[in-house]
Each structure stands twice: as C-alpha cells, then as structure tokens.
Coordinates of C-alpha atoms and ligand atoms in Angstrom, one line a residue:
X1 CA 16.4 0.8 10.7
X2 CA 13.8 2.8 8.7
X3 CA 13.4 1.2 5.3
X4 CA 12.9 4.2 3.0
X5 CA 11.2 2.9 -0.5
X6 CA 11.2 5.2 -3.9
X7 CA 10.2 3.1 -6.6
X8 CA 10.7 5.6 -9.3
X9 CA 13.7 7.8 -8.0
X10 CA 14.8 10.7 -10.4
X11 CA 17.7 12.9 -10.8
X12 CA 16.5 16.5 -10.4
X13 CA 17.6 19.1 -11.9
X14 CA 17.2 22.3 -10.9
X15 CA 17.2 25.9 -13.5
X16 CA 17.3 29.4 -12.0
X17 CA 16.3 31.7 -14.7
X18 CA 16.1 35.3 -14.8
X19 CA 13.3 34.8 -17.5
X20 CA 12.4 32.0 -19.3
X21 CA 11.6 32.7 -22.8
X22 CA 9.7 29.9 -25.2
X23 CA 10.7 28.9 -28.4
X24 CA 14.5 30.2 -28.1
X25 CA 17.5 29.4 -26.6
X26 CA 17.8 30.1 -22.9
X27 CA 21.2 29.8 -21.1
X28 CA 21.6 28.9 -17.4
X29 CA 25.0 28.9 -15.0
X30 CA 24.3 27.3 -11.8
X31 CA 22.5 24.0 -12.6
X32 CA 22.2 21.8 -9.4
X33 CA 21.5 18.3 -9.7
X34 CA 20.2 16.0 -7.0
X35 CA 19.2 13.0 -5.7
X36 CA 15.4 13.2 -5.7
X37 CA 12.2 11.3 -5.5
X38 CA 10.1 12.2 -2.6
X39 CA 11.0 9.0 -0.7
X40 CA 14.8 10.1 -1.2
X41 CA 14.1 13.8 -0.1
X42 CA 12.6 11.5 3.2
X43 CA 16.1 9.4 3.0
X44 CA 18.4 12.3 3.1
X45 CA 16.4 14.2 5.7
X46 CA 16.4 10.9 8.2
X47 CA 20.3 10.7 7.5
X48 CA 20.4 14.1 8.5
X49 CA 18.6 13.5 12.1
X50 CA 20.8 10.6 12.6
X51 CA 18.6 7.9 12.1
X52 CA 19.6 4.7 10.3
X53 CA 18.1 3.7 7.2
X54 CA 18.2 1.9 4.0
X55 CA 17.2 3.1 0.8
X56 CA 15.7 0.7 -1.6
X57 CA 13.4 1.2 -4.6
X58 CA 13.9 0.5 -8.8
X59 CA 17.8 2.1 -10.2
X60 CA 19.0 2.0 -13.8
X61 CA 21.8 2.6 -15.7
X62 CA 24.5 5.4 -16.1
X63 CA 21.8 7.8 -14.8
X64 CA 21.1 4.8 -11.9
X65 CA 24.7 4.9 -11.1
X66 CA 25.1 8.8 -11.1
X67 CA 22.5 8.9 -8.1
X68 CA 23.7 5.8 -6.4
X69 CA 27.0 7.8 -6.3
X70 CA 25.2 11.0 -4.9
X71 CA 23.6 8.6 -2.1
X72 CA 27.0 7.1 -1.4
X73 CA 28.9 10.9 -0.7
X74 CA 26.2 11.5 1.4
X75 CA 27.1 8.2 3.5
X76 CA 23.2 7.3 3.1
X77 CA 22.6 3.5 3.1
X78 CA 21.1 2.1 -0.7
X79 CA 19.9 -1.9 -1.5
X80 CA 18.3 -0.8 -4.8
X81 CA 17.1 -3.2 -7.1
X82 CA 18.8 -2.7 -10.5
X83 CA 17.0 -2.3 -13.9
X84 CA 17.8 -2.3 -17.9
X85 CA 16.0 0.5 -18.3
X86 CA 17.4 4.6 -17.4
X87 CA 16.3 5.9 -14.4
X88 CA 14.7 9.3 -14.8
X89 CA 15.3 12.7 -14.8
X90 CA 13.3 15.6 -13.7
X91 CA 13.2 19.5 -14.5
X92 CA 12.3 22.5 -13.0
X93 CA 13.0 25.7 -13.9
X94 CA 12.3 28.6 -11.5
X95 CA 11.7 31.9 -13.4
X96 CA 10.6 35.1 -13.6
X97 CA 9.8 36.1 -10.2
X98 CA 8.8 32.7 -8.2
X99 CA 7.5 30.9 -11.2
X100 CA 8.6 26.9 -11.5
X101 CA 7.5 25.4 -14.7
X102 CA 8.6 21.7 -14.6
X103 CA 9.4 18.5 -16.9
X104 CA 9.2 15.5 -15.4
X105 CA 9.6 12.4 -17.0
X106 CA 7.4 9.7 -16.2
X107 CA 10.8 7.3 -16.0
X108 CA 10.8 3.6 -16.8
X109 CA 8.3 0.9 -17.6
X110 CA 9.1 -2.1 -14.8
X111 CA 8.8 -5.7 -16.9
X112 CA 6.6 -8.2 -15.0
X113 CA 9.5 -10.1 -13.8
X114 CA 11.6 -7.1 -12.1
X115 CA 8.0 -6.2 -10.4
X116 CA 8.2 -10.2 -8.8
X117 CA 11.8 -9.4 -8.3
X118 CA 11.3 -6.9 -6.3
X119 CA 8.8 -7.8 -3.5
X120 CA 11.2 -10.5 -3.4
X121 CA 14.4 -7.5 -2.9
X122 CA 12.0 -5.7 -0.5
X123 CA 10.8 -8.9 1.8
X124 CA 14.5 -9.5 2.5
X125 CA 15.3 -6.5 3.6
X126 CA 12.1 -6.0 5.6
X127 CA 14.1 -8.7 7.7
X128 CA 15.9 -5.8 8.9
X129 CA 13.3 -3.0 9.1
X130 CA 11.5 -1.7 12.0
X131 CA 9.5 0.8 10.0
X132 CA 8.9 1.4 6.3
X133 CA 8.1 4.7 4.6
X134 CA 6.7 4.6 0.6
X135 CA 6.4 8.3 -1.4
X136 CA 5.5 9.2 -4.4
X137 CA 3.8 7.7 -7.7
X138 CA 4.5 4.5 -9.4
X139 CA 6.3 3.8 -12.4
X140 CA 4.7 2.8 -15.4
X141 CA 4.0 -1.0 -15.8
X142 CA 3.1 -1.8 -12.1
X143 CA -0.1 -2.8 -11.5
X144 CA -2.2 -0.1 -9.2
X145 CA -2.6 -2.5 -5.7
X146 CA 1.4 -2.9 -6.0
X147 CA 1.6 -0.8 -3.1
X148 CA -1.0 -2.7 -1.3
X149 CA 1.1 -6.1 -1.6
X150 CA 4.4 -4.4 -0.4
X151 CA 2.0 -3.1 2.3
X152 CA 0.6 -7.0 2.8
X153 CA 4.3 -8.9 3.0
X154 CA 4.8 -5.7 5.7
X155 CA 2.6 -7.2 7.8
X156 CA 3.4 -10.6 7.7
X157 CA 6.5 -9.6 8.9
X158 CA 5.2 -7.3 11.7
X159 CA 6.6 -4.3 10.4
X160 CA 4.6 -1.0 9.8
X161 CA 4.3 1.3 6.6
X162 CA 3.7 4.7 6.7
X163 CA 2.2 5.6 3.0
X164 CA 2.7 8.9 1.0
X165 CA 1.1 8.7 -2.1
X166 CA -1.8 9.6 -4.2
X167 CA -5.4 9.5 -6.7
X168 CA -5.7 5.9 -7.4
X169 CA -3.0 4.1 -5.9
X170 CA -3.7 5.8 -2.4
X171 CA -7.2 4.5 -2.7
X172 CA -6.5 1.0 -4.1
X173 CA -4.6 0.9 -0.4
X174 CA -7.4 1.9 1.4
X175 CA -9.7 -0.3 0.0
X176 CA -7.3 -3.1 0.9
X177 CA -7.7 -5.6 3.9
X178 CA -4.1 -4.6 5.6
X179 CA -4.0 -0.8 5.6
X180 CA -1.0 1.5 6.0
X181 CA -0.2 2.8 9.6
X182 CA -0.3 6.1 8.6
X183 CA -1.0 8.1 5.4
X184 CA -0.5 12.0 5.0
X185 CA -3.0 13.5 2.3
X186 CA -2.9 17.7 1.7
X187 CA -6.4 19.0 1.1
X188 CA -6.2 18.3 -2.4
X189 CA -5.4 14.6 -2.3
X190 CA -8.0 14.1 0.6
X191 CA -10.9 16.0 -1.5
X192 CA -9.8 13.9 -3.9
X193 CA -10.3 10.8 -1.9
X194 CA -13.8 11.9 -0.4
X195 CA -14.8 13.1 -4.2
X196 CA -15.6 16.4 -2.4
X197 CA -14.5 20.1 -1.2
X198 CA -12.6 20.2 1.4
X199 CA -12.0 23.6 3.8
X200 CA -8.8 23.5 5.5
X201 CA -9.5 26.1 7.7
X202 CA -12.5 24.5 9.1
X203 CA -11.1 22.2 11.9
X204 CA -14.6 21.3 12.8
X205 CA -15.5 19.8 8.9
X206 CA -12.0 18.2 8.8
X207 CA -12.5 16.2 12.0
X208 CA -15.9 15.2 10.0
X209 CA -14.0 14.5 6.8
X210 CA -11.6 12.1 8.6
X211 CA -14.3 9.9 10.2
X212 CA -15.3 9.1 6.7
X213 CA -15.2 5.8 6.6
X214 CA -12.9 5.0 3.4
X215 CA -9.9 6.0 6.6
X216 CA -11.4 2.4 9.1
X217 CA -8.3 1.2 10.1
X218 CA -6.0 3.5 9.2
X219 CA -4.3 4.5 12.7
X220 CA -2.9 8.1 11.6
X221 CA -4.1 10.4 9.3
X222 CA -1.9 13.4 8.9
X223 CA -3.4 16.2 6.8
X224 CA -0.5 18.6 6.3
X225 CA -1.4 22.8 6.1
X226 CA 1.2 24.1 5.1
X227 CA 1.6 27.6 7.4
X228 CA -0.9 26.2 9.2
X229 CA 0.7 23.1 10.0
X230 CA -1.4 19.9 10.4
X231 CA -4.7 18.8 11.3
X232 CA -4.0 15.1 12.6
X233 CA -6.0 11.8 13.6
X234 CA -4.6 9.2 15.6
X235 CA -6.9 6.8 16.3
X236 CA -9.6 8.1 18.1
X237 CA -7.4 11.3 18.6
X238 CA -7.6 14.9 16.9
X239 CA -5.5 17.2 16.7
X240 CA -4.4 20.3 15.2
X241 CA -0.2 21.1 15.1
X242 CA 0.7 25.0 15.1
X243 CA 3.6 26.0 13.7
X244 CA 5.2 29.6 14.1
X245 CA 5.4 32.1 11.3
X246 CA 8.9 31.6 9.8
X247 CA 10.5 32.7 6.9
X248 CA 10.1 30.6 3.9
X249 CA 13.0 29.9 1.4
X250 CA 12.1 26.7 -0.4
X251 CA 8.8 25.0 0.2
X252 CA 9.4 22.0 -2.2
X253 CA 9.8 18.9 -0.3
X254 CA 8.0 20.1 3.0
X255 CA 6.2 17.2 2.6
X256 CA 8.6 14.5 2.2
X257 CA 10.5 16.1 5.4
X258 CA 7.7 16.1 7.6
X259 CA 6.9 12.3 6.6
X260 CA 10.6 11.6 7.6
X261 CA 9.9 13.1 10.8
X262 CA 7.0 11.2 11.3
X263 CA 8.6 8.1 10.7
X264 CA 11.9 8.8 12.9
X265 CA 9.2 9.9 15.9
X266 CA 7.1 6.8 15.8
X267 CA 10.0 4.5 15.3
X268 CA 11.2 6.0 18.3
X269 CA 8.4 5.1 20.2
X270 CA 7.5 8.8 20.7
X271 CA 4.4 10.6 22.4
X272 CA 1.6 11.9 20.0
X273 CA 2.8 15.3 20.8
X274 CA 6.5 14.7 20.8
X275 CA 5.6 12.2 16.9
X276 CA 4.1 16.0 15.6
X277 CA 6.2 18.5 17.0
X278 CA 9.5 16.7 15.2
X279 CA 7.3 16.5 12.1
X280 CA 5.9 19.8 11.9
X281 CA 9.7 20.4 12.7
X282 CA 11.4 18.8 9.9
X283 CA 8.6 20.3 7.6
X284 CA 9.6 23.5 8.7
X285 CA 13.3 23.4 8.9
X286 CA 13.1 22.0 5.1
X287 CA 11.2 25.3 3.8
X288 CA 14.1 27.4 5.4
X289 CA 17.0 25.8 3.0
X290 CA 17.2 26.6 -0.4
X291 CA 17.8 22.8 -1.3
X292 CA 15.1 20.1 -1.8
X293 CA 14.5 18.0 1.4
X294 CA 17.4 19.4 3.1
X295 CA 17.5 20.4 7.1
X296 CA 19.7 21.6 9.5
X297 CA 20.0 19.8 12.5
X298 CA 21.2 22.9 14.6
X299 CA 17.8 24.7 14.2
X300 CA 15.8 21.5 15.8
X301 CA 15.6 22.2 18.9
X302 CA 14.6 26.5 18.3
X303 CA 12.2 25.3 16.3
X304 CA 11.2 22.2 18.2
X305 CA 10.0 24.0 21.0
X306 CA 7.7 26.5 18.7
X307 CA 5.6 24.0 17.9
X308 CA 1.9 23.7 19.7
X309 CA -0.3 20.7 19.6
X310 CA -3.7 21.4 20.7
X311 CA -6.4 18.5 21.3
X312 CA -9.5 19.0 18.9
Ligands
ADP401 P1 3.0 19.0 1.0 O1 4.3 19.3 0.4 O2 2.8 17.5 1.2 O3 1.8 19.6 0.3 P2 2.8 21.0 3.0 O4 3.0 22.1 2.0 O5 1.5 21.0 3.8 O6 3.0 19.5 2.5 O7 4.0 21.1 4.1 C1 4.3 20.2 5.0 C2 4.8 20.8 6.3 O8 5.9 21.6 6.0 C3 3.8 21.6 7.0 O9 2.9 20.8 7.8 C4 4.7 22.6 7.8 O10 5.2 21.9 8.9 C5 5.8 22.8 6.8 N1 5.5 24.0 5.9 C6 5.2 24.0 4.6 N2 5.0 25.2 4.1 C7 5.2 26.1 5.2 C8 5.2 27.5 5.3 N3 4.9 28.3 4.3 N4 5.5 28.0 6.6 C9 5.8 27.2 7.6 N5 5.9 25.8 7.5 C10 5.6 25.3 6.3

C-alpha cells in the first residue's frame, strides 16, 4: 500500500461569498467542511483511483475525531497518531469575483515525546508500505530535519518517499545524506531553493536549473506548470508533460492530485511516460471539480490520452 503522511491535517472550511465586507457581520449558507491537508487531498484522490493506502500523520481531539469520521465515510484507510492538543482548522473564503482570502491556523505544537512517538507509529507501519508520500508544512514544535529522519528509517526499510513540501524543510532534506525519490517544486519553491529567478517558460534554463547541484541524488524532480503542465527530471531524463486546454473549475489542490498520481504510477512500476501522463491526469481531472482534491475516475481515460510527453 501507499503510506500517505500529513503531519498537520486540518479541517477546511470553505465560505462562498457574494462580497466580503471587513469589520461587519457577513452571513454565509453553504459552508462545506472537509477533510484537508495536502497529503489528505493526495489520500482521497489515491482512494478514488482505487489504490490502497493508509493515512497516518498527528490527530487531536473532538476536531481529530470529526475528520477521522470524514476519512472513515469515505472508506479511506487512517493509523493516525493521537494528540492532546486540537487539530486545526482552516478558512477560506472565496469572494467578490474569484478572490480567496484565507485563515489558516498554524494548528498544534507536537511535545518532544509525541515527535519520538511518532517515528516510532510511522516505522511500524512502513512494515507495510511499498511507497510513502509526505505534503505540506510541519507543525510547530518539530525540529526542521524531522522530515529528513522519517525519510532516513524509509530507507532502512527499503521503502521510497516521494516529498512535497517547502522553504526550509524542503532544503534541510536535500542537504541530507538519504534524499527523497522524488520531490515536486512549482517555480516559486524551486527559485526559492536556487535563491534565484526562475522562467518557466524557458525549457532550456529549467533543464539548467535542475542540474544544479543542491538536486545530486534526487531521482525525480517534477516542476509542475500549471496550464502548462510539467517540466520533469528523471535521472538523467528531461522532459516536458503537455496537457490540453480544459476548462478550469477549481485549481486548489492540483498539486496534491498530481503527487497522488505520481505516487500510484511509480508504485505501479509504470513507464516514465505512462508515471506523467496519470499525473498530469489527476492534476487535471482535480481542477475540473468544484471540491478540493477531488477526481472523477470516469474522465481518466479522455483525459489520459490528451496528455503528450516530449523528450527535452
Ligand atoms: P501546485 O498546486 O503545486 O502549484 P500546479 O498549479 O502547477 O501545482 O498544478 C499541478 C497540475 O495540475 C499541473 O501540472 C496540471 O496537470 C494541473 N493543472 C493545474 N492548473 C491547471 C490549469 N489551469 N489547466 C490545466 N491543468 C492544470
């Protein structure tokens, strides 16, 4: 199974408002709540492609149970590690036109002893994993390489990580000796890992950007576009993925669906090609539904066979 980690999962909650007006009341109907954190937006869409997987990550109380619930209607598999402390919400409310003005709370502070806890939690279910995936930021009280020792007790145990995360904690685990599989930086998070500008339409400067050396041992580097899909290094490979023009409904959590894909292609011991067309896939399929890392599985195989992946 895929072993799908969100160490700081959140309940989101969603606001559509006609117009959002500051210092007064505003009143909103049709609140939706879900299940989120980006590496449970990845959870739901592997569910969704039939893959098996376990959830795992930090879960605390009522607010904990209220998700675990969520996971638990949606038949998706959950070994969290429970904690005192609440587990977060997040807020967004989309307004006036196409605006999204968010809260997000930055969750609980993890004592020193639930950290131990859980690389102990994680190392017996990596027991059963055959891949693991890791999104999003950590919460408060973990140091920054914590990442990079889930990533080392991976390895001992044979079992690959694919790594979705960012600024400092996204170095600290390339600076390590054991590096991810795969990591999946947008422009922004890979200027901000060269400390330079980076031009994403320039195929040429981003095949130069990736042989930086800061990326030595890293065996994919997926560098997602948006409309423009991916420009991708595996190994000593390039390519760039072309996606077709489609309409576009909800972009959040394109991300987290195309590191899902990515994770369900190489665990199934996919081609390159085959590994980027369900990713670029699963990206797209989760911009065309209104909810939050959310596909649907009858549009795969349209949508599948849009995709082009050209050598660079
Ligand atoms: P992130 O959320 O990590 O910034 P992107 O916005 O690059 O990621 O989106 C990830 C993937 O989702 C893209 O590679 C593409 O497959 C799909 N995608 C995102 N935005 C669009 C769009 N406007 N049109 C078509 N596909 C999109």
């Amino acid at each position: 199974m895929i072993l799908t980690v969100t160490l700081n999962p959140s309940i989101d909650v969603s606001y559509p408002l006609d117009h959002l007006k500051i210092d007064t009341v505003n009143r909103v109907k049709n609140v939706r709540k879900t299940a989120g954190g980006k590496g449970l937006n990845v959870s739901r869409v592997i569910h969704m492609l039939n893959h098996d997987l376990t959830a795992t990550g930090f879960i605390g109380g009522y607010f904990g149970k209220w998700l675990e619930n969520q996971l638990d209607r949606d038949g998706i598999a959950r070994d969290f590690l429970p904690i005192d402390a609440e587990t977060r919400s997040s807020i967004a409310m989309l307004h006036d036109g196409g605006k999204q003005t968010e809260i997000l709370e930055a969750g609980p502070t993890i004592a020193p002893e639930d950290a131990q806890k859980f690389l102990d939690h994680f190392d017996k279910l990596l027991d059963q994993a055959d891949l693991v995936t890791i999104s999003g930021s950590m919460p408060q009280g973990l140091p920054e390489d914590y990442y990079t020792q889930m990533i080392a007790n991976a390895d001992a145990k044979s079992v690959k990580v694919l790594l979705d995360t960012s600024g400092a904690t996204l170095k600290s685990a390339l600076e390590a000796p054991v590096k991810p599989l795969l990591i999946k930086p947008n422009e922004e998070e890979l200027a901000g890992l060269l400390n330079r500008k980076v031009d994403k339409t320039d195929y040429a400067a981003l095949k130069q950007d990736l042989m930086d050396p800061i990326f030595d041992g890293v065996d994919w580097i997926v560098v997602s576009l948006g409309s423009a899909g991916a420009f991708v290094k595996h190994q000593n490979k390039f390519y760039h993925a072309a996606i077709p023009k489609i309409q576009v409904v909800n972009p959040v959590g394109s991300g987290d669906s195309t590191l899902a894909g990515l994770a369900m292609g190489i665990h199934d011991g996919k081609s390159d090609e085959d590994i980027l067309k369900t990713a670029m896939t699963t990206g797209m399929l989760n911009t065309m539904e209104a909810e939050t890392g959310f596909v649907n599985p009858a549009k795969f195989d349209t949508y599948f066979a849009k995709v082009t992946i050209e050598n660079y």
